Tab-separated table of C-alpha atoms and ligand atoms in Angstrom:
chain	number	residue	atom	x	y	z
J	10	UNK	CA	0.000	0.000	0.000
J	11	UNK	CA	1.601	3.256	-0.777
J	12	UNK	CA	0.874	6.466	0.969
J	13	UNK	CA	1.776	9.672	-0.618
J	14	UNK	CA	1.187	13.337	0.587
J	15	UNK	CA	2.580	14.797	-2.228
J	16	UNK	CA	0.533	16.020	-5.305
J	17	UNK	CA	3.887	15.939	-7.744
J	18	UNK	CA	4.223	11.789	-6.606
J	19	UNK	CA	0.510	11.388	-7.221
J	20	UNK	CA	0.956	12.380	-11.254
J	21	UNK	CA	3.979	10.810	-11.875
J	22	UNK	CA	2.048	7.439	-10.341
J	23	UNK	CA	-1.114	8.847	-12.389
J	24	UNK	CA	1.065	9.328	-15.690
J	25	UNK	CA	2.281	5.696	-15.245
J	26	UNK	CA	-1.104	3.690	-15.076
J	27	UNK	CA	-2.348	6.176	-17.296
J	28	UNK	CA	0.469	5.191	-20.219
J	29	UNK	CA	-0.223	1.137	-19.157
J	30	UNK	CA	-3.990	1.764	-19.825
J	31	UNK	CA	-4.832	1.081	-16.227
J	32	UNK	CA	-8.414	2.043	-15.364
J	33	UNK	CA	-8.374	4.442	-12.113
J	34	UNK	CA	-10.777	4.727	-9.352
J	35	UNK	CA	-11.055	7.512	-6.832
J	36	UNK	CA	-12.734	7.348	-3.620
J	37	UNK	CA	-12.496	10.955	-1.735
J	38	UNK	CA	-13.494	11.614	1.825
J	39	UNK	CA	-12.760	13.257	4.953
J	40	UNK	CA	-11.041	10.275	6.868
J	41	UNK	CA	-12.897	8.718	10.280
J	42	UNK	CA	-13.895	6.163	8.099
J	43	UNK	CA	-16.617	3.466	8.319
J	44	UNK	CA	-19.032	0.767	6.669
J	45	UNK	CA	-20.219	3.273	4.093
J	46	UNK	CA	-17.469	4.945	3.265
J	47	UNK	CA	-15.774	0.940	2.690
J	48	UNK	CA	-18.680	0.008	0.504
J	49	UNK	CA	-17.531	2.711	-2.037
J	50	UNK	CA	-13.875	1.824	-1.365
J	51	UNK	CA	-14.800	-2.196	-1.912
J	52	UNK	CA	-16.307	-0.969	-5.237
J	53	UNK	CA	-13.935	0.728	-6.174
J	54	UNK	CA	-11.467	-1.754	-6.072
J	55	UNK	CA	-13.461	-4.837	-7.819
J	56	UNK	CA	-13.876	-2.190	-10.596
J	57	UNK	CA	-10.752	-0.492	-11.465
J	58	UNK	CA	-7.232	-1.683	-11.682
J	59	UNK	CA	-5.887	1.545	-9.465
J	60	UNK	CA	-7.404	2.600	-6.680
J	61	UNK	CA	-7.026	5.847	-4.603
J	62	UNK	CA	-9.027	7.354	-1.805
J	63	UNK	CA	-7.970	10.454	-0.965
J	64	UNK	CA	-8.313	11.676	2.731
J	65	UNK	CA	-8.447	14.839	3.244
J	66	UNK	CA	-10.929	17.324	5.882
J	67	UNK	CA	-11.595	20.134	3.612
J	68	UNK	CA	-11.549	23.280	4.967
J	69	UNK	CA	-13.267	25.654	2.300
J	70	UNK	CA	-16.708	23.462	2.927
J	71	UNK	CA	-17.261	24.151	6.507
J	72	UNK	CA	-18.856	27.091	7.201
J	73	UNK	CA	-18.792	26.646	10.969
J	74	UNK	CA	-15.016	26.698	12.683
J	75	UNK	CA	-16.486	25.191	15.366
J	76	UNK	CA	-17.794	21.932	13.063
J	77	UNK	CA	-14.561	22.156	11.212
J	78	UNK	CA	-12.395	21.713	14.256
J	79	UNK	CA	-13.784	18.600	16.166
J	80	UNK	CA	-14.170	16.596	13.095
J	81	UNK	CA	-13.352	13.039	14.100
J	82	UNK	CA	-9.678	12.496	12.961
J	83	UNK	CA	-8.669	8.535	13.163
J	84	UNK	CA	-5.666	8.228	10.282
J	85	UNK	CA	-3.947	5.166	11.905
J	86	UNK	CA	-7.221	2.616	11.953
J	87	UNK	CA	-8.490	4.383	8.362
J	88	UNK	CA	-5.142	3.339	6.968
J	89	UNK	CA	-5.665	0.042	8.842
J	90	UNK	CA	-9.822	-0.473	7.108
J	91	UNK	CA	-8.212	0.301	3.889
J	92	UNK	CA	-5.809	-2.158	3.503
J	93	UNK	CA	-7.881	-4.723	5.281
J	94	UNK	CA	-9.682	-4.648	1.919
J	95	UNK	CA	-6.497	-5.283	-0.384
J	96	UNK	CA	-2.950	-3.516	0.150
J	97	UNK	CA	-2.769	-2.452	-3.746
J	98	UNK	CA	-5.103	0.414	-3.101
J	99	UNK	CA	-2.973	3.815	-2.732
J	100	UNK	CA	-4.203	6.675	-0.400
J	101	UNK	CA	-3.663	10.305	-0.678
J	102	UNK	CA	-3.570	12.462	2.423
J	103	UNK	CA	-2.279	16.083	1.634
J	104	UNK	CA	-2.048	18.982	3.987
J	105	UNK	CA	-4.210	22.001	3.464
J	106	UNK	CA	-0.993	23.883	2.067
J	107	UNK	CA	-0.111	21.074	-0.438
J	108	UNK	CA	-3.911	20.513	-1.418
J	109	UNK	CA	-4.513	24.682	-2.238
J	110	UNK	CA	-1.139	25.523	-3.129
J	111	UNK	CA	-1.083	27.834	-0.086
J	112	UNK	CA	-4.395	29.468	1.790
J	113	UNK	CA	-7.418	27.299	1.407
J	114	UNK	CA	-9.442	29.377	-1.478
J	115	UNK	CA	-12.871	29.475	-2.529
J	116	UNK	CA	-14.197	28.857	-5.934
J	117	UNK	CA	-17.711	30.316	-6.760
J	118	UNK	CA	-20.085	28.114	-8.858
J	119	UNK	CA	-23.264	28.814	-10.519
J	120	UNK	CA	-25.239	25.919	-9.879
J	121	UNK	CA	-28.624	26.956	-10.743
J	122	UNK	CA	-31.347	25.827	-8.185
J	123	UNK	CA	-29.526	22.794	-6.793
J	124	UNK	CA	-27.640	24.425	-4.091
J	125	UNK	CA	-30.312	26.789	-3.133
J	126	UNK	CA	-32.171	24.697	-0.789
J	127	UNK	CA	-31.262	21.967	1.732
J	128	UNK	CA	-28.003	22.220	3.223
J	129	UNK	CA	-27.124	24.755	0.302
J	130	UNK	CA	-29.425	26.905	2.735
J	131	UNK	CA	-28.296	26.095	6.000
J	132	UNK	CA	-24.357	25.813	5.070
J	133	UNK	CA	-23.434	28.655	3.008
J	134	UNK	CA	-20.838	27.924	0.294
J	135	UNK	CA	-20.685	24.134	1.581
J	136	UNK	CA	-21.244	23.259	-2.055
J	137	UNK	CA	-18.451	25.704	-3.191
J	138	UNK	CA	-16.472	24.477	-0.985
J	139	UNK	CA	-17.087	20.591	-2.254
J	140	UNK	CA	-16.799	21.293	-6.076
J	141	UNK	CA	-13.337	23.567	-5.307
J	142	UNK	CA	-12.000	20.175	-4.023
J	143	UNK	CA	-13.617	17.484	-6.286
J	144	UNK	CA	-12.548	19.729	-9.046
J	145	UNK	CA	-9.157	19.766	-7.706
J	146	UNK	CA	-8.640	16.201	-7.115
J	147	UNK	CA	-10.365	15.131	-10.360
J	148	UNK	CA	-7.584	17.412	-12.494
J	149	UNK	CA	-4.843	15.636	-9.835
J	150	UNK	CA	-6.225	11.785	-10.413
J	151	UNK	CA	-7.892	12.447	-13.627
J	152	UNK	CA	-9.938	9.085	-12.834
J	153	UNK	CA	-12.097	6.847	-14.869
J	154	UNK	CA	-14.713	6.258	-12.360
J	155	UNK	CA	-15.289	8.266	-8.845
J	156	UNK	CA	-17.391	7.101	-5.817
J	157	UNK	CA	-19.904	9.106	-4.129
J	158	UNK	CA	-22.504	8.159	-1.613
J	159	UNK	CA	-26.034	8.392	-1.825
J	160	UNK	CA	-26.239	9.859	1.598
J	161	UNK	CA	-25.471	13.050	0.771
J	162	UNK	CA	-27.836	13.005	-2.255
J	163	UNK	CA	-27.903	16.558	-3.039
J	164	UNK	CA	-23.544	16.197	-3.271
J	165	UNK	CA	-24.054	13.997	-6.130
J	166	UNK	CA	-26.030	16.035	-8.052
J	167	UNK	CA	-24.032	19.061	-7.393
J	168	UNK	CA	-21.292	16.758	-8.658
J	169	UNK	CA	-22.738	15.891	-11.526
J	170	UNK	CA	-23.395	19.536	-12.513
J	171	UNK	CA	-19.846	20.519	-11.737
J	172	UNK	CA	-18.308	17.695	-14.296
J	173	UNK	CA	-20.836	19.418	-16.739
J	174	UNK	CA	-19.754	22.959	-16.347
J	175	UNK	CA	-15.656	22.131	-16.012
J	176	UNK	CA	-16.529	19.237	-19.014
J	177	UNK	CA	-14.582	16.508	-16.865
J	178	UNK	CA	-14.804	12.954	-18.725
J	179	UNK	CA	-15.496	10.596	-15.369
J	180	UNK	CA	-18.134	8.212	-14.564
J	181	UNK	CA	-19.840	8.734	-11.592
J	182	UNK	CA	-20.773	6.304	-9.415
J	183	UNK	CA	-23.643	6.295	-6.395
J	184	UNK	CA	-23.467	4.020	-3.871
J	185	UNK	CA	-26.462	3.108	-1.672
J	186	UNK	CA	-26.610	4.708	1.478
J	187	UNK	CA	-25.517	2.214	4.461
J	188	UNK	CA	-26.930	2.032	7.688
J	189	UNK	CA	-27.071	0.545	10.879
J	190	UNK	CA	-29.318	-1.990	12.458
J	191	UNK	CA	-31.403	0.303	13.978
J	192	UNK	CA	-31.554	2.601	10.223
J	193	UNK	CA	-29.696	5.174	11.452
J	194	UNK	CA	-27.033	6.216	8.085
J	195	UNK	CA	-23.509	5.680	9.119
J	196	UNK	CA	-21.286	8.917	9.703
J	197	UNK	CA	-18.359	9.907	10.761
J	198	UNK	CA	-19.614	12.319	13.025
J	199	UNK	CA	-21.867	10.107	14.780
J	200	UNK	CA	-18.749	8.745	17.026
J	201	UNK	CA	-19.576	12.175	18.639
J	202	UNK	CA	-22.946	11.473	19.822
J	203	UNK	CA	-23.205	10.301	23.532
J	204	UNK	CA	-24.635	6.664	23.801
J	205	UNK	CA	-28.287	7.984	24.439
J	206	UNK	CA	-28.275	10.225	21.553
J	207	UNK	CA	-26.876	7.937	19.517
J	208	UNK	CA	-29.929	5.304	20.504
J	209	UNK	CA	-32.418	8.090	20.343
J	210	UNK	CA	-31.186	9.135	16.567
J	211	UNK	CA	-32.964	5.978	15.161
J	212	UNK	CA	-35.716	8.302	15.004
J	213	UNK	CA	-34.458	9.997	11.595
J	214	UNK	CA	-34.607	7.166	9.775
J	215	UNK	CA	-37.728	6.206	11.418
J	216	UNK	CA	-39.440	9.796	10.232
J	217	UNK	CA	-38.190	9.503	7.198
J	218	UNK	CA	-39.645	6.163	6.487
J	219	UNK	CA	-42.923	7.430	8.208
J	220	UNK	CA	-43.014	10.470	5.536
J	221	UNK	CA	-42.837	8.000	2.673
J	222	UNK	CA	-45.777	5.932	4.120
J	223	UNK	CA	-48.041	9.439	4.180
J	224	UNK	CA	-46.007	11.889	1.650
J	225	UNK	CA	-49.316	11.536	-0.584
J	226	UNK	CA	-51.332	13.079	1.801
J	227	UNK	CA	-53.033	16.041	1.903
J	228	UNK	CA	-52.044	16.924	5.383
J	229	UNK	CA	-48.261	16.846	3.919
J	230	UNK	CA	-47.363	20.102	5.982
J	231	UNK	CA	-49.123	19.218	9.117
J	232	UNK	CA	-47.636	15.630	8.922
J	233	UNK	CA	-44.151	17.313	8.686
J	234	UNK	CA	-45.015	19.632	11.691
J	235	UNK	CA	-45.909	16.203	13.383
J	236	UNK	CA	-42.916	14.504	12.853
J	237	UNK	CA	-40.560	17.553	13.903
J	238	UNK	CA	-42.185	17.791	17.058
J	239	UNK	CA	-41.940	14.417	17.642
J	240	UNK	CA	-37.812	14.367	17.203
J	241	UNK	CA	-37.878	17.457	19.067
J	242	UNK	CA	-39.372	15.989	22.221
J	243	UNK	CA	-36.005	14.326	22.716
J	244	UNK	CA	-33.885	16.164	24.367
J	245	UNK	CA	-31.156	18.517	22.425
J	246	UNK	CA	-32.778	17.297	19.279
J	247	UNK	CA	-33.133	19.958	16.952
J	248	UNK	CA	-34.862	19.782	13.603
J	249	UNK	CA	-32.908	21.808	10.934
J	250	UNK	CA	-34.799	20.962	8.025
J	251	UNK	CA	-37.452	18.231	6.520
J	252	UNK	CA	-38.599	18.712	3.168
J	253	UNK	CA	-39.664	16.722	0.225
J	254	UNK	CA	-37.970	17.506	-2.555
J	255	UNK	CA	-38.087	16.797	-6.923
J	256	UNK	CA	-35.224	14.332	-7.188
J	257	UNK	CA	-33.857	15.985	-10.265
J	258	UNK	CA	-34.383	19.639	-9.111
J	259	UNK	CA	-34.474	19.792	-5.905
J	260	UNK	CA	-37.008	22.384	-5.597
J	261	UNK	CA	-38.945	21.910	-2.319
J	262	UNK	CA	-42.389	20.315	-2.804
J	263	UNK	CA	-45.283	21.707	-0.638
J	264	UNK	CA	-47.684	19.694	-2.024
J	265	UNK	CA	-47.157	16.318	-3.822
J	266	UNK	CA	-49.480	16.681	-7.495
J	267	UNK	CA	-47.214	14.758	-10.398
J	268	UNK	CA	-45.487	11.564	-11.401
J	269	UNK	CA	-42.164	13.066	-10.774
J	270	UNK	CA	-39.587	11.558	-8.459
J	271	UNK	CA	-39.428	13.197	-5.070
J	272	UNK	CA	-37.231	12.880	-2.400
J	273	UNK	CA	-37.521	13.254	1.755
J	274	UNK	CA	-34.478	15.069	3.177
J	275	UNK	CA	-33.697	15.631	7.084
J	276	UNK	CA	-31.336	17.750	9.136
J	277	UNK	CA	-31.158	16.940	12.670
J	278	UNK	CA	-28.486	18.761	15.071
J	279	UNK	CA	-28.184	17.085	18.197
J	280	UNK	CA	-26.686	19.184	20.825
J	281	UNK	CA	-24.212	20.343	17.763
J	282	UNK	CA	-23.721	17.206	15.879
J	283	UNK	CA	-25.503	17.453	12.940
J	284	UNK	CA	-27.017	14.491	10.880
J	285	UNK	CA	-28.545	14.369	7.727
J	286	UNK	CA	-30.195	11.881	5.616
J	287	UNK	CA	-32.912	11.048	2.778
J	288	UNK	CA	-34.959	8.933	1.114
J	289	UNK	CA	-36.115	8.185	-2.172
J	290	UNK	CA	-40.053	8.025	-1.533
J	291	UNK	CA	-41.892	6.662	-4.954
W	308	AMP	P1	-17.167	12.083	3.843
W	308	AMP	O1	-15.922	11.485	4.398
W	308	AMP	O2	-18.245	12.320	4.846
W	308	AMP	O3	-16.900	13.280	2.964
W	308	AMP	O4	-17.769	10.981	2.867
W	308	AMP	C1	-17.026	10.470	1.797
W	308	AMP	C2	-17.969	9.731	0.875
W	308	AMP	O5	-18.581	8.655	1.585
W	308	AMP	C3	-19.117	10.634	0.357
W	308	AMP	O6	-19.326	10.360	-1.014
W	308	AMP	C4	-20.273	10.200	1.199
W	308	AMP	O7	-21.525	10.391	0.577
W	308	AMP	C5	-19.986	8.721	1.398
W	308	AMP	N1	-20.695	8.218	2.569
W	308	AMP	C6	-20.704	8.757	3.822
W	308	AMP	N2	-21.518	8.047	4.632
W	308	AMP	C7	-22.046	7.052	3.878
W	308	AMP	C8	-22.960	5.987	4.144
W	308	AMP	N3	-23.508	5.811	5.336
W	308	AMP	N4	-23.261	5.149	3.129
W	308	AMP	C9	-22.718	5.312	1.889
W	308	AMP	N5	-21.845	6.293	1.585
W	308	AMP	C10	-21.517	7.156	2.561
Protein backbone atom coordinates (compact mmCIF):
# COMPACT_ATOMS: atom_id res chain seq x y z
CA UNK A 1 0.00 0.00 0.00
CA UNK A 2 1.60 3.26 -0.78
CA UNK A 3 0.87 6.47 0.97
CA UNK A 4 1.78 9.67 -0.62
CA UNK A 5 1.19 13.34 0.59
CA UNK A 6 2.58 14.80 -2.23
CA UNK A 7 0.53 16.02 -5.31
CA UNK A 8 3.89 15.94 -7.74
CA UNK A 9 4.22 11.79 -6.61
CA UNK A 10 0.51 11.39 -7.22
CA UNK A 11 0.96 12.38 -11.25
CA UNK A 12 3.98 10.81 -11.87
CA UNK A 13 2.05 7.44 -10.34
CA UNK A 14 -1.11 8.85 -12.39
CA UNK A 15 1.06 9.33 -15.69
CA UNK A 16 2.28 5.70 -15.25
CA UNK A 17 -1.10 3.69 -15.08
CA UNK A 18 -2.35 6.18 -17.30
CA UNK A 19 0.47 5.19 -20.22
CA UNK A 20 -0.22 1.14 -19.16
CA UNK A 21 -3.99 1.76 -19.83
CA UNK A 22 -4.83 1.08 -16.23
CA UNK A 23 -8.41 2.04 -15.36
CA UNK A 24 -8.37 4.44 -12.11
CA UNK A 25 -10.78 4.73 -9.35
CA UNK A 26 -11.06 7.51 -6.83
CA UNK A 27 -12.73 7.35 -3.62
CA UNK A 28 -12.50 10.96 -1.73
CA UNK A 29 -13.49 11.61 1.83
CA UNK A 30 -12.76 13.26 4.95
CA UNK A 31 -11.04 10.27 6.87
CA UNK A 32 -12.90 8.72 10.28
CA UNK A 33 -13.89 6.16 8.10
CA UNK A 34 -16.62 3.47 8.32
CA UNK A 35 -19.03 0.77 6.67
CA UNK A 36 -20.22 3.27 4.09
CA UNK A 37 -17.47 4.94 3.26
CA UNK A 38 -15.77 0.94 2.69
CA UNK A 39 -18.68 0.01 0.50
CA UNK A 40 -17.53 2.71 -2.04
CA UNK A 41 -13.87 1.82 -1.37
CA UNK A 42 -14.80 -2.20 -1.91
CA UNK A 43 -16.31 -0.97 -5.24
CA UNK A 44 -13.94 0.73 -6.17
CA UNK A 45 -11.47 -1.75 -6.07
CA UNK A 46 -13.46 -4.84 -7.82
CA UNK A 47 -13.88 -2.19 -10.60
CA UNK A 48 -10.75 -0.49 -11.47
CA UNK A 49 -7.23 -1.68 -11.68
CA UNK A 50 -5.89 1.54 -9.46
CA UNK A 51 -7.40 2.60 -6.68
CA UNK A 52 -7.03 5.85 -4.60
CA UNK A 53 -9.03 7.35 -1.80
CA UNK A 54 -7.97 10.45 -0.96
CA UNK A 55 -8.31 11.68 2.73
CA UNK A 56 -8.45 14.84 3.24
CA UNK A 57 -10.93 17.32 5.88
CA UNK A 58 -11.60 20.13 3.61
CA UNK A 59 -11.55 23.28 4.97
CA UNK A 60 -13.27 25.65 2.30
CA UNK A 61 -16.71 23.46 2.93
CA UNK A 62 -17.26 24.15 6.51
CA UNK A 63 -18.86 27.09 7.20
CA UNK A 64 -18.79 26.65 10.97
CA UNK A 65 -15.02 26.70 12.68
CA UNK A 66 -16.49 25.19 15.37
CA UNK A 67 -17.79 21.93 13.06
CA UNK A 68 -14.56 22.16 11.21
CA UNK A 69 -12.39 21.71 14.26
CA UNK A 70 -13.78 18.60 16.17
CA UNK A 71 -14.17 16.60 13.09
CA UNK A 72 -13.35 13.04 14.10
CA UNK A 73 -9.68 12.50 12.96
CA UNK A 74 -8.67 8.54 13.16
CA UNK A 75 -5.67 8.23 10.28
CA UNK A 76 -3.95 5.17 11.91
CA UNK A 77 -7.22 2.62 11.95
CA UNK A 78 -8.49 4.38 8.36
CA UNK A 79 -5.14 3.34 6.97
CA UNK A 80 -5.66 0.04 8.84
CA UNK A 81 -9.82 -0.47 7.11
CA UNK A 82 -8.21 0.30 3.89
CA UNK A 83 -5.81 -2.16 3.50
CA UNK A 84 -7.88 -4.72 5.28
CA UNK A 85 -9.68 -4.65 1.92
CA UNK A 86 -6.50 -5.28 -0.38
CA UNK A 87 -2.95 -3.52 0.15
CA UNK A 88 -2.77 -2.45 -3.75
CA UNK A 89 -5.10 0.41 -3.10
CA UNK A 90 -2.97 3.81 -2.73
CA UNK A 91 -4.20 6.68 -0.40
CA UNK A 92 -3.66 10.30 -0.68
CA UNK A 93 -3.57 12.46 2.42
CA UNK A 94 -2.28 16.08 1.63
CA UNK A 95 -2.05 18.98 3.99
CA UNK A 96 -4.21 22.00 3.46
CA UNK A 97 -0.99 23.88 2.07
CA UNK A 98 -0.11 21.07 -0.44
CA UNK A 99 -3.91 20.51 -1.42
CA UNK A 100 -4.51 24.68 -2.24
CA UNK A 101 -1.14 25.52 -3.13
CA UNK A 102 -1.08 27.83 -0.09
CA UNK A 103 -4.40 29.47 1.79
CA UNK A 104 -7.42 27.30 1.41
CA UNK A 105 -9.44 29.38 -1.48
CA UNK A 106 -12.87 29.48 -2.53
CA UNK A 107 -14.20 28.86 -5.93
CA UNK A 108 -17.71 30.32 -6.76
CA UNK A 109 -20.08 28.11 -8.86
CA UNK A 110 -23.26 28.81 -10.52
CA UNK A 111 -25.24 25.92 -9.88
CA UNK A 112 -28.62 26.96 -10.74
CA UNK A 113 -31.35 25.83 -8.18
CA UNK A 114 -29.53 22.79 -6.79
CA UNK A 115 -27.64 24.43 -4.09
CA UNK A 116 -30.31 26.79 -3.13
CA UNK A 117 -32.17 24.70 -0.79
CA UNK A 118 -31.26 21.97 1.73
CA UNK A 119 -28.00 22.22 3.22
CA UNK A 120 -27.12 24.75 0.30
CA UNK A 121 -29.42 26.91 2.74
CA UNK A 122 -28.30 26.09 6.00
CA UNK A 123 -24.36 25.81 5.07
CA UNK A 124 -23.43 28.66 3.01
CA UNK A 125 -20.84 27.92 0.29
CA UNK A 126 -20.69 24.13 1.58
CA UNK A 127 -21.24 23.26 -2.06
CA UNK A 128 -18.45 25.70 -3.19
CA UNK A 129 -16.47 24.48 -0.98
CA UNK A 130 -17.09 20.59 -2.25
CA UNK A 131 -16.80 21.29 -6.08
CA UNK A 132 -13.34 23.57 -5.31
CA UNK A 133 -12.00 20.18 -4.02
CA UNK A 134 -13.62 17.48 -6.29
CA UNK A 135 -12.55 19.73 -9.05
CA UNK A 136 -9.16 19.77 -7.71
CA UNK A 137 -8.64 16.20 -7.12
CA UNK A 138 -10.37 15.13 -10.36
CA UNK A 139 -7.58 17.41 -12.49
CA UNK A 140 -4.84 15.64 -9.84
CA UNK A 141 -6.22 11.78 -10.41
CA UNK A 142 -7.89 12.45 -13.63
CA UNK A 143 -9.94 9.08 -12.83
CA UNK A 144 -12.10 6.85 -14.87
CA UNK A 145 -14.71 6.26 -12.36
CA UNK A 146 -15.29 8.27 -8.84
CA UNK A 147 -17.39 7.10 -5.82
CA UNK A 148 -19.90 9.11 -4.13
CA UNK A 149 -22.50 8.16 -1.61
CA UNK A 150 -26.03 8.39 -1.82
CA UNK A 151 -26.24 9.86 1.60
CA UNK A 152 -25.47 13.05 0.77
CA UNK A 153 -27.84 13.01 -2.26
CA UNK A 154 -27.90 16.56 -3.04
CA UNK A 155 -23.54 16.20 -3.27
CA UNK A 156 -24.05 14.00 -6.13
CA UNK A 157 -26.03 16.03 -8.05
CA UNK A 158 -24.03 19.06 -7.39
CA UNK A 159 -21.29 16.76 -8.66
CA UNK A 160 -22.74 15.89 -11.53
CA UNK A 161 -23.40 19.54 -12.51
CA UNK A 162 -19.85 20.52 -11.74
CA UNK A 163 -18.31 17.69 -14.30
CA UNK A 164 -20.84 19.42 -16.74
CA UNK A 165 -19.75 22.96 -16.35
CA UNK A 166 -15.66 22.13 -16.01
CA UNK A 167 -16.53 19.24 -19.01
CA UNK A 168 -14.58 16.51 -16.87
CA UNK A 169 -14.80 12.95 -18.73
CA UNK A 170 -15.50 10.60 -15.37
CA UNK A 171 -18.13 8.21 -14.56
CA UNK A 172 -19.84 8.73 -11.59
CA UNK A 173 -20.77 6.30 -9.41
CA UNK A 174 -23.64 6.30 -6.40
CA UNK A 175 -23.47 4.02 -3.87
CA UNK A 176 -26.46 3.11 -1.67
CA UNK A 177 -26.61 4.71 1.48
CA UNK A 178 -25.52 2.21 4.46
CA UNK A 179 -26.93 2.03 7.69
CA UNK A 180 -27.07 0.54 10.88
CA UNK A 181 -29.32 -1.99 12.46
CA UNK A 182 -31.40 0.30 13.98
CA UNK A 183 -31.55 2.60 10.22
CA UNK A 184 -29.70 5.17 11.45
CA UNK A 185 -27.03 6.22 8.08
CA UNK A 186 -23.51 5.68 9.12
CA UNK A 187 -21.29 8.92 9.70
CA UNK A 188 -18.36 9.91 10.76
CA UNK A 189 -19.61 12.32 13.02
CA UNK A 190 -21.87 10.11 14.78
CA UNK A 191 -18.75 8.74 17.03
CA UNK A 192 -19.58 12.18 18.64
CA UNK A 193 -22.95 11.47 19.82
CA UNK A 194 -23.21 10.30 23.53
CA UNK A 195 -24.64 6.66 23.80
CA UNK A 196 -28.29 7.98 24.44
CA UNK A 197 -28.28 10.23 21.55
CA UNK A 198 -26.88 7.94 19.52
CA UNK A 199 -29.93 5.30 20.50
CA UNK A 200 -32.42 8.09 20.34
CA UNK A 201 -31.19 9.14 16.57
CA UNK A 202 -32.96 5.98 15.16
CA UNK A 203 -35.72 8.30 15.00
CA UNK A 204 -34.46 10.00 11.60
CA UNK A 205 -34.61 7.17 9.77
CA UNK A 206 -37.73 6.21 11.42
CA UNK A 207 -39.44 9.80 10.23
CA UNK A 208 -38.19 9.50 7.20
CA UNK A 209 -39.65 6.16 6.49
CA UNK A 210 -42.92 7.43 8.21
CA UNK A 211 -43.01 10.47 5.54
CA UNK A 212 -42.84 8.00 2.67
CA UNK A 213 -45.78 5.93 4.12
CA UNK A 214 -48.04 9.44 4.18
CA UNK A 215 -46.01 11.89 1.65
CA UNK A 216 -49.32 11.54 -0.58
CA UNK A 217 -51.33 13.08 1.80
CA UNK A 218 -53.03 16.04 1.90
CA UNK A 219 -52.04 16.92 5.38
CA UNK A 220 -48.26 16.85 3.92
CA UNK A 221 -47.36 20.10 5.98
CA UNK A 222 -49.12 19.22 9.12
CA UNK A 223 -47.64 15.63 8.92
CA UNK A 224 -44.15 17.31 8.69
CA UNK A 225 -45.01 19.63 11.69
CA UNK A 226 -45.91 16.20 13.38
CA UNK A 227 -42.92 14.50 12.85
CA UNK A 228 -40.56 17.55 13.90
CA UNK A 229 -42.19 17.79 17.06
CA UNK A 230 -41.94 14.42 17.64
CA UNK A 231 -37.81 14.37 17.20
CA UNK A 232 -37.88 17.46 19.07
CA UNK A 233 -39.37 15.99 22.22
CA UNK A 234 -36.01 14.33 22.72
CA UNK A 235 -33.88 16.16 24.37
CA UNK A 236 -31.16 18.52 22.42
CA UNK A 237 -32.78 17.30 19.28
CA UNK A 238 -33.13 19.96 16.95
CA UNK A 239 -34.86 19.78 13.60
CA UNK A 240 -32.91 21.81 10.93
CA UNK A 241 -34.80 20.96 8.02
CA UNK A 242 -37.45 18.23 6.52
CA UNK A 243 -38.60 18.71 3.17
CA UNK A 244 -39.66 16.72 0.23
CA UNK A 245 -37.97 17.51 -2.56
CA UNK A 246 -38.09 16.80 -6.92
CA UNK A 247 -35.22 14.33 -7.19
CA UNK A 248 -33.86 15.99 -10.26
CA UNK A 249 -34.38 19.64 -9.11
CA UNK A 250 -34.47 19.79 -5.90
CA UNK A 251 -37.01 22.38 -5.60
CA UNK A 252 -38.94 21.91 -2.32
CA UNK A 253 -42.39 20.32 -2.80
CA UNK A 254 -45.28 21.71 -0.64
CA UNK A 255 -47.68 19.69 -2.02
CA UNK A 256 -47.16 16.32 -3.82
CA UNK A 257 -49.48 16.68 -7.49
CA UNK A 258 -47.21 14.76 -10.40
CA UNK A 259 -45.49 11.56 -11.40
CA UNK A 260 -42.16 13.07 -10.77
CA UNK A 261 -39.59 11.56 -8.46
CA UNK A 262 -39.43 13.20 -5.07
CA UNK A 263 -37.23 12.88 -2.40
CA UNK A 264 -37.52 13.25 1.75
CA UNK A 265 -34.48 15.07 3.18
CA UNK A 266 -33.70 15.63 7.08
CA UNK A 267 -31.34 17.75 9.14
CA UNK A 268 -31.16 16.94 12.67
CA UNK A 269 -28.49 18.76 15.07
CA UNK A 270 -28.18 17.08 18.20
CA UNK A 271 -26.69 19.18 20.83
CA UNK A 272 -24.21 20.34 17.76
CA UNK A 273 -23.72 17.21 15.88
CA UNK A 274 -25.50 17.45 12.94
CA UNK A 275 -27.02 14.49 10.88
CA UNK A 276 -28.55 14.37 7.73
CA UNK A 277 -30.20 11.88 5.62
CA UNK A 278 -32.91 11.05 2.78
CA UNK A 279 -34.96 8.93 1.11
CA UNK A 280 -36.11 8.18 -2.17
CA UNK A 281 -40.05 8.02 -1.53
CA UNK A 282 -41.89 6.66 -4.95
P1 LIG B 1 -17.17 12.08 3.84
O1 LIG B 1 -15.92 11.49 4.40
O2 LIG B 1 -18.25 12.32 4.85
O3 LIG B 1 -16.90 13.28 2.96
O4 LIG B 1 -17.77 10.98 2.87
C1 LIG B 1 -17.03 10.47 1.80
C2 LIG B 1 -17.97 9.73 0.87
O5 LIG B 1 -18.58 8.66 1.59
C3 LIG B 1 -19.12 10.63 0.36
O6 LIG B 1 -19.33 10.36 -1.01
C4 LIG B 1 -20.27 10.20 1.20
O7 LIG B 1 -21.53 10.39 0.58
C5 LIG B 1 -19.99 8.72 1.40
N1 LIG B 1 -20.70 8.22 2.57
C6 LIG B 1 -20.70 8.76 3.82
N2 LIG B 1 -21.52 8.05 4.63
C7 LIG B 1 -22.05 7.05 3.88
C8 LIG B 1 -22.96 5.99 4.14
N3 LIG B 1 -23.51 5.81 5.34
N4 LIG B 1 -23.26 5.15 3.13
C9 LIG B 1 -22.72 5.31 1.89
N5 LIG B 1 -21.85 6.29 1.59
C10 LIG B 1 -21.52 7.16 2.56
Amino acid sequence: MLIVYRKEKVTGLINQAILSKKSIGLVPTMGSLHKGHLSLIEKANKNNDTVWVSIFINPTQFNSPKDFKKYPKNLEKDIDLIESISDKINVFIPNEKEMYDGMPKLKIYDFKSLDIELEGKYRKNHFNGVATIVSKLLNLFKPNNIYFGEKDYQQTLIIRELVRIEKINVNIIICPTVREKDGLALSSRNNLLSDSEREKSSIIFVSLNYLKKNFNSLKLESIKKSIIKSIQKNKNFKVEYLEIADSTTLQIQKKINSKKSYRAFICVNINDVRLIDNLLLN
